[in-house]
Amino acid sequence: MQKIVSLIALMFGTVFGTAVWAASPQDTLQQYEASSGPASAQRGQQFFTSKHGREWSCASCHSAVPNKTTQHIVTGKTILPLAPAANDKRFTDAAKSEKWFKRNCKDVLARECTSQEKVDIIAWLLTIK
């Protein structure tokens, strides 16, 4: 029954443009790849560590190797590790992943991230141990 409910939720979300369920970071990666093309971990690392439109990088808050707890550079709020190997909840909820991509990309880039940028970042994060 759970599989049926999950499949219906995924199909409903896909019809309306947003995946609403992911079982693993790899599932989230595949969902983004479907609309962007193949991922590049190298591009993801470059994107993550480079400064963008607002003079921040993703690494400004998450650190250059995001496998440990950090703090937001403005608010001081604790940020749990972003790398899935260090935090098994990362990228397992597609709606939550999309929410944080939207918010953080606007902070760092002054725009939303593209699907290609998201897939590259996730691909790189999956390489971090």
PDB file of C-alpha atoms in Angstrom:
ATOM      1  CA  MET A   1       0.000   0.000   0.000  1.00  0.00           C
ATOM      2  CA  GLN A   2       2.845   2.435   0.885  1.00  0.00           C
ATOM      3  CA  LYS A   3       4.387   1.902  -2.545  1.00  0.00           C
ATOM      4  CA  ILE A   4       1.069   2.738  -4.230  1.00  0.00           C
ATOM      5  CA  VAL A   5       0.674   5.929  -2.186  1.00  0.00           C
ATOM      6  CA  SER A   6       4.263   6.934  -2.940  1.00  0.00           C
ATOM      7  CA  LEU A   7       3.816   6.227  -6.662  1.00  0.00           C
ATOM      8  CA  ILE A   8       0.610   8.284  -6.792  1.00  0.00           C
ATOM      9  CA  ALA A   9       2.334  11.166  -4.960  1.00  0.00           C
ATOM     10  CA  LEU A  10       5.279  11.013  -7.364  1.00  0.00           C
ATOM     11  CA  MET A  11       2.996  10.937 -10.411  1.00  0.00           C
ATOM     12  CA  PHE A  12       0.871  13.805  -9.058  1.00  0.00           C
ATOM     13  CA  GLY A  13       3.957  15.902  -8.362  1.00  0.00           C
ATOM     14  CA  THR A  14       5.485  15.123 -11.751  1.00  0.00           C
ATOM     15  CA  VAL A  15       2.292  16.180 -13.545  1.00  0.00           C
ATOM     16  CA  PHE A  16       2.428  19.545 -11.771  1.00  0.00           C
ATOM     17  CA  GLY A  17       6.149  20.033 -12.345  1.00  0.00           C
ATOM     18  CA  THR A  18       7.608  19.163  -8.935  1.00  0.00           C
ATOM     19  CA  ALA A  19       8.616  15.765  -7.669  1.00  0.00           C
ATOM     20  CA  VAL A  20       7.221  15.296  -4.175  1.00  0.00           C
ATOM     21  CA  TRP A  21       9.014  12.150  -3.074  1.00  0.00           C
ATOM     22  CA  ALA A  22      12.488  10.707  -3.248  1.00  0.00           C
ATOM     23  CA  ALA A  23      13.766   7.636  -1.460  1.00  0.00           C
ATOM     24  CA  SER A  24      17.438   8.508  -1.709  1.00  0.00           C
ATOM     25  CA  PRO A  25      19.811  11.241  -2.847  1.00  0.00           C
ATOM     26  CA  GLN A  26      20.376   9.165  -6.004  1.00  0.00           C
ATOM     27  CA  ASP A  27      16.621   9.312  -6.733  1.00  0.00           C
ATOM     28  CA  THR A  28      16.684  13.093  -6.340  1.00  0.00           C
ATOM     29  CA  LEU A  29      19.709  13.252  -8.641  1.00  0.00           C
ATOM     30  CA  GLN A  30      17.879  11.191 -11.276  1.00  0.00           C
ATOM     31  CA  GLN A  31      14.797  13.410 -11.037  1.00  0.00           C
ATOM     32  CA  TYR A  32      16.871  16.507 -11.764  1.00  0.00           C
ATOM     33  CA  GLU A  33      18.885  14.735 -14.479  1.00  0.00           C
ATOM     34  CA  ALA A  34      15.636  13.975 -16.310  1.00  0.00           C
ATOM     35  CA  SER A  35      15.166  17.696 -16.938  1.00  0.00           C
ATOM     36  CA  SER A  36      18.778  18.829 -17.190  1.00  0.00           C
ATOM     37  CA  GLY A  37      21.058  16.190 -18.622  1.00  0.00           C
ATOM     38  CA  PRO A  38      24.019  14.296 -17.168  1.00  0.00           C
ATOM     39  CA  ALA A  39      25.529  15.501 -13.911  1.00  0.00           C
ATOM     40  CA  SER A  40      29.104  16.651 -13.481  1.00  0.00           C
ATOM     41  CA  ALA A  41      30.581  16.381  -9.993  1.00  0.00           C
ATOM     42  CA  GLN A  42      33.485  18.577 -11.128  1.00  0.00           C
ATOM     43  CA  ARG A  43      31.115  21.356 -12.234  1.00  0.00           C
ATOM     44  CA  GLY A  44      29.186  20.902  -8.991  1.00  0.00           C
ATOM     45  CA  GLN A  45      32.276  21.439  -6.850  1.00  0.00           C
ATOM     46  CA  GLN A  46      33.304  24.475  -8.899  1.00  0.00           C
ATOM     47  CA  PHE A  47      29.805  25.963  -8.604  1.00  0.00           C
ATOM     48  CA  PHE A  48      29.569  25.221  -4.863  1.00  0.00           C
ATOM     49  CA  THR A  49      32.883  26.857  -3.966  1.00  0.00           C
ATOM     50  CA  SER A  50      32.740  29.865  -6.340  1.00  0.00           C
ATOM     51  CA  LYS A  51      31.337  33.249  -5.353  1.00  0.00           C
ATOM     52  CA  HIS A  52      28.293  34.361  -7.302  1.00  0.00           C
ATOM     53  CA  GLY A  53      25.969  37.357  -7.729  1.00  0.00           C
ATOM     54  CA  ARG A  54      25.696  38.260  -4.064  1.00  0.00           C
ATOM     55  CA  GLU A  55      29.387  37.677  -3.285  1.00  0.00           C
ATOM     56  CA  TRP A  56      28.600  34.487  -1.437  1.00  0.00           C
ATOM     57  CA  SER A  57      29.243  30.908  -2.375  1.00  0.00           C
ATOM     58  CA  CYS A  58      27.408  27.833  -1.146  1.00  0.00           C
ATOM     59  CA  ALA A  59      30.589  27.144   0.831  1.00  0.00           C
ATOM     60  CA  SER A  60      30.171  30.442   2.688  1.00  0.00           C
ATOM     61  CA  CYS A  61      27.723  28.681   5.011  1.00  0.00           C
ATOM     62  CA  HIS A  62      28.231  24.982   4.263  1.00  0.00           C
ATOM     63  CA  SER A  63      32.090  24.998   4.117  1.00  0.00           C
ATOM     64  CA  ALA A  64      34.195  23.911   1.148  1.00  0.00           C
ATOM     65  CA  VAL A  65      33.810  20.269   2.202  1.00  0.00           C
ATOM     66  CA  PRO A  66      30.266  20.157   3.617  1.00  0.00           C
ATOM     67  CA  ASN A  67      30.545  17.006   5.692  1.00  0.00           C
ATOM     68  CA  LYS A  68      30.336  18.635   9.114  1.00  0.00           C
ATOM     69  CA  THR A  69      27.964  20.876  11.067  1.00  0.00           C
ATOM     70  CA  THR A  70      28.462  24.577  10.286  1.00  0.00           C
ATOM     71  CA  GLN A  71      26.763  27.904  10.987  1.00  0.00           C
ATOM     72  CA  HIS A  72      25.031  30.405   8.739  1.00  0.00           C
ATOM     73  CA  ILE A  73      27.391  33.355   8.224  1.00  0.00           C
ATOM     74  CA  VAL A  74      24.707  35.973   8.977  1.00  0.00           C
ATOM     75  CA  THR A  75      22.226  34.385  11.384  1.00  0.00           C
ATOM     76  CA  GLY A  76      24.594  31.991  13.178  1.00  0.00           C
ATOM     77  CA  LYS A  77      21.963  29.257  12.820  1.00  0.00           C
ATOM     78  CA  THR A  78      23.346  25.715  12.966  1.00  0.00           C
ATOM     79  CA  ILE A  79      23.450  23.944   9.608  1.00  0.00           C
ATOM     80  CA  LEU A  80      23.723  20.156   9.627  1.00  0.00           C
ATOM     81  CA  PRO A  81      26.110  18.522   7.139  1.00  0.00           C
ATOM     82  CA  LEU A  82      24.999  18.838   3.523  1.00  0.00           C
ATOM     83  CA  ALA A  83      26.837  15.780   2.181  1.00  0.00           C
ATOM     84  CA  PRO A  84      24.547  12.719   2.245  1.00  0.00           C
ATOM     85  CA  ALA A  85      27.367  10.539   3.605  1.00  0.00           C
ATOM     86  CA  ALA A  86      27.482  12.730   6.712  1.00  0.00           C
ATOM     87  CA  ASN A  87      23.717  13.311   6.997  1.00  0.00           C
ATOM     88  CA  ASP A  88      21.521  10.474   5.766  1.00  0.00           C
ATOM     89  CA  LYS A  89      18.424  12.712   5.549  1.00  0.00           C
ATOM     90  CA  ARG A  90      19.866  15.003   2.872  1.00  0.00           C
ATOM     91  CA  PHE A  91      18.110  14.861  -0.505  1.00  0.00           C
ATOM     92  CA  THR A  92      15.648  12.153   0.584  1.00  0.00           C
ATOM     93  CA  ASP A  93      12.630  14.495   0.483  1.00  0.00           C
ATOM     94  CA  ALA A  94      12.315  16.106  -2.941  1.00  0.00           C
ATOM     95  CA  ALA A  95       9.974  18.870  -1.798  1.00  0.00           C
ATOM     96  CA  LYS A  96      12.275  19.826   1.065  1.00  0.00           C
ATOM     97  CA  SER A  97      15.316  19.719  -1.231  1.00  0.00           C
ATOM     98  CA  GLU A  98      13.572  21.981  -3.721  1.00  0.00           C
ATOM     99  CA  LYS A  99      12.526  24.405  -0.958  1.00  0.00           C
ATOM    100  CA  TRP A 100      16.112  24.809   0.255  1.00  0.00           C
ATOM    101  CA  PHE A 101      17.573  25.017  -3.242  1.00  0.00           C
ATOM    102  CA  LYS A 102      15.118  27.805  -4.023  1.00  0.00           C
ATOM    103  CA  ARG A 103      15.864  29.746  -0.843  1.00  0.00           C
ATOM    104  CA  ASN A 104      19.631  29.287  -0.848  1.00  0.00           C
ATOM    105  CA  CYS A 105      20.116  29.871  -4.573  1.00  0.00           C
ATOM    106  CA  LYS A 106      18.290  33.181  -4.263  1.00  0.00           C
ATOM    107  CA  ASP A 107      20.616  34.143  -1.391  1.00  0.00           C
ATOM    108  CA  VAL A 108      23.788  33.143  -3.215  1.00  0.00           C
ATOM    109  CA  LEU A 109      22.932  33.833  -6.870  1.00  0.00           C
ATOM    110  CA  ALA A 110      20.117  36.376  -6.616  1.00  0.00           C
ATOM    111  CA  ARG A 111      18.116  33.904  -8.746  1.00  0.00           C
ATOM    112  CA  GLU A 112      16.935  30.314  -8.637  1.00  0.00           C
ATOM    113  CA  CYS A 113      19.372  27.546  -9.544  1.00  0.00           C
ATOM    114  CA  THR A 114      18.864  25.722 -12.807  1.00  0.00           C
ATOM    115  CA  SER A 115      18.185  21.990 -12.869  1.00  0.00           C
ATOM    116  CA  GLN A 116      21.696  21.511 -14.258  1.00  0.00           C
ATOM    117  CA  GLU A 117      23.255  23.415 -11.346  1.00  0.00           C
ATOM    118  CA  LYS A 118      21.235  21.362  -8.860  1.00  0.00           C
ATOM    119  CA  VAL A 119      22.154  18.041 -10.444  1.00  0.00           C
ATOM    120  CA  ASP A 120      25.838  19.001 -10.559  1.00  0.00           C
ATOM    121  CA  ILE A 121      25.840  20.038  -6.891  1.00  0.00           C
ATOM    122  CA  ILE A 122      24.131  16.820  -5.793  1.00  0.00           C
ATOM    123  CA  ALA A 123      26.513  14.733  -7.917  1.00  0.00           C
ATOM    124  CA  TRP A 124      29.475  16.400  -6.214  1.00  0.00           C
ATOM    125  CA  LEU A 125      27.960  16.076  -2.731  1.00  0.00           C
ATOM    126  CA  LEU A 126      27.529  12.344  -3.344  1.00  0.00           C
ATOM    127  CA  THR A 127      31.315  12.033  -3.804  1.00  0.00           C
ATOM    128  CA  ILE A 128      32.066  13.482  -0.353  1.00  0.00           C
ATOM    129  CA  LYS A 129      32.732  10.993   2.417  1.00  0.00           C
TER     130      LYS A 129
END
